[in-house]
Amino acid sequence: QRKGFPFDVINAALEQTEYENDDEAEMEALKAHAEKAIRKYRYDGSYESGMKVKQYLFRKGFSIDDIDQFLQEEE
């Protein structure tokens, strides 16, 4: 016997769930994590430190486009 919930229960729950993509909240989260990464990796605008910050933010789940946009605004 399989553990967990049946697929029809899972699908019904997912249909009832409303997903919101709050861009403003996501950018605030990106800014907070980026500030931490900038301090941690001592971001100075160099390629190496920039890549470390990008990798950190990418591992946190942010899109590469949002990361690039944020770093360009910071420079």
Coordinates of C-alpha atoms in Angstrom, one line a residue:
Q1 CA 0.0 0.0 0.0
R2 CA 1.2 3.5 -0.9
K3 CA 1.8 6.1 1.8
G4 CA 0.5 9.6 1.6
F5 CA -2.5 11.2 0.1
P6 CA -4.3 10.0 -3.0
F7 CA -3.7 12.0 -6.2
D8 CA -7.3 13.2 -6.4
V9 CA -7.1 14.8 -3.0
I10 CA -3.8 16.5 -3.9
N11 CA -5.2 17.8 -7.2
A12 CA -8.4 19.1 -5.4
A13 CA -6.2 20.9 -2.9
L14 CA -4.0 22.5 -5.6
E15 CA -7.1 23.7 -7.5
Q16 CA -8.4 25.4 -4.4
T17 CA -5.1 27.1 -3.7
E18 CA -4.6 30.6 -5.2
Y19 CA -1.0 31.4 -6.2
E20 CA 0.1 35.0 -6.2
N21 CA 3.3 36.2 -7.7
D22 CA 4.1 39.2 -5.6
D23 CA 7.0 40.9 -7.6
E24 CA 7.4 43.6 -5.0
A25 CA 7.9 41.2 -2.1
E26 CA 10.2 39.1 -4.2
M27 CA 12.4 42.1 -5.0
E28 CA 12.5 43.0 -1.3
A29 CA 13.6 39.5 -0.5
L30 CA 16.2 39.6 -3.3
K31 CA 17.5 42.9 -1.9
A32 CA 17.8 41.5 1.7
H33 CA 19.6 38.3 0.5
A34 CA 21.8 40.3 -1.9
E35 CA 22.9 42.7 0.9
K36 CA 23.9 39.7 3.0
A37 CA 25.8 38.1 0.1
I38 CA 27.5 41.5 -0.7
R39 CA 28.8 41.7 2.9
K40 CA 29.7 38.0 3.0
Y41 CA 31.7 38.0 -0.3
R42 CA 32.9 41.6 0.0
Y43 CA 31.4 42.5 -3.4
D44 CA 33.7 45.2 -5.0
G45 CA 32.3 45.1 -8.5
S46 CA 34.9 42.6 -9.7
Y47 CA 34.0 39.6 -11.8
E48 CA 34.9 37.0 -9.2
S49 CA 33.0 38.6 -6.3
G50 CA 30.1 39.3 -8.7
M51 CA 29.9 35.6 -9.6
K52 CA 29.9 34.5 -6.0
V53 CA 27.1 36.9 -5.2
K54 CA 25.1 35.7 -8.3
Q55 CA 25.7 32.0 -7.3
Y56 CA 24.5 32.6 -3.8
L57 CA 21.3 34.4 -4.9
F58 CA 20.7 31.7 -7.6
R59 CA 20.9 29.0 -5.0
K60 CA 18.4 30.9 -2.9
G61 CA 15.9 30.5 -5.8
F62 CA 16.0 33.9 -7.5
S63 CA 15.9 34.2 -11.3
I64 CA 19.2 35.1 -13.1
D65 CA 17.4 38.0 -14.8
D66 CA 16.3 39.5 -11.5
I67 CA 19.8 39.0 -10.0
D68 CA 21.5 40.7 -13.0
Q69 CA 19.0 43.6 -12.9
F70 CA 19.6 44.1 -9.2
L71 CA 23.4 44.1 -9.5
Q72 CA 23.3 46.5 -12.5
E73 CA 21.3 48.9 -10.4
E74 CA 23.7 48.6 -7.5
E75 CA 26.7 49.6 -9.6

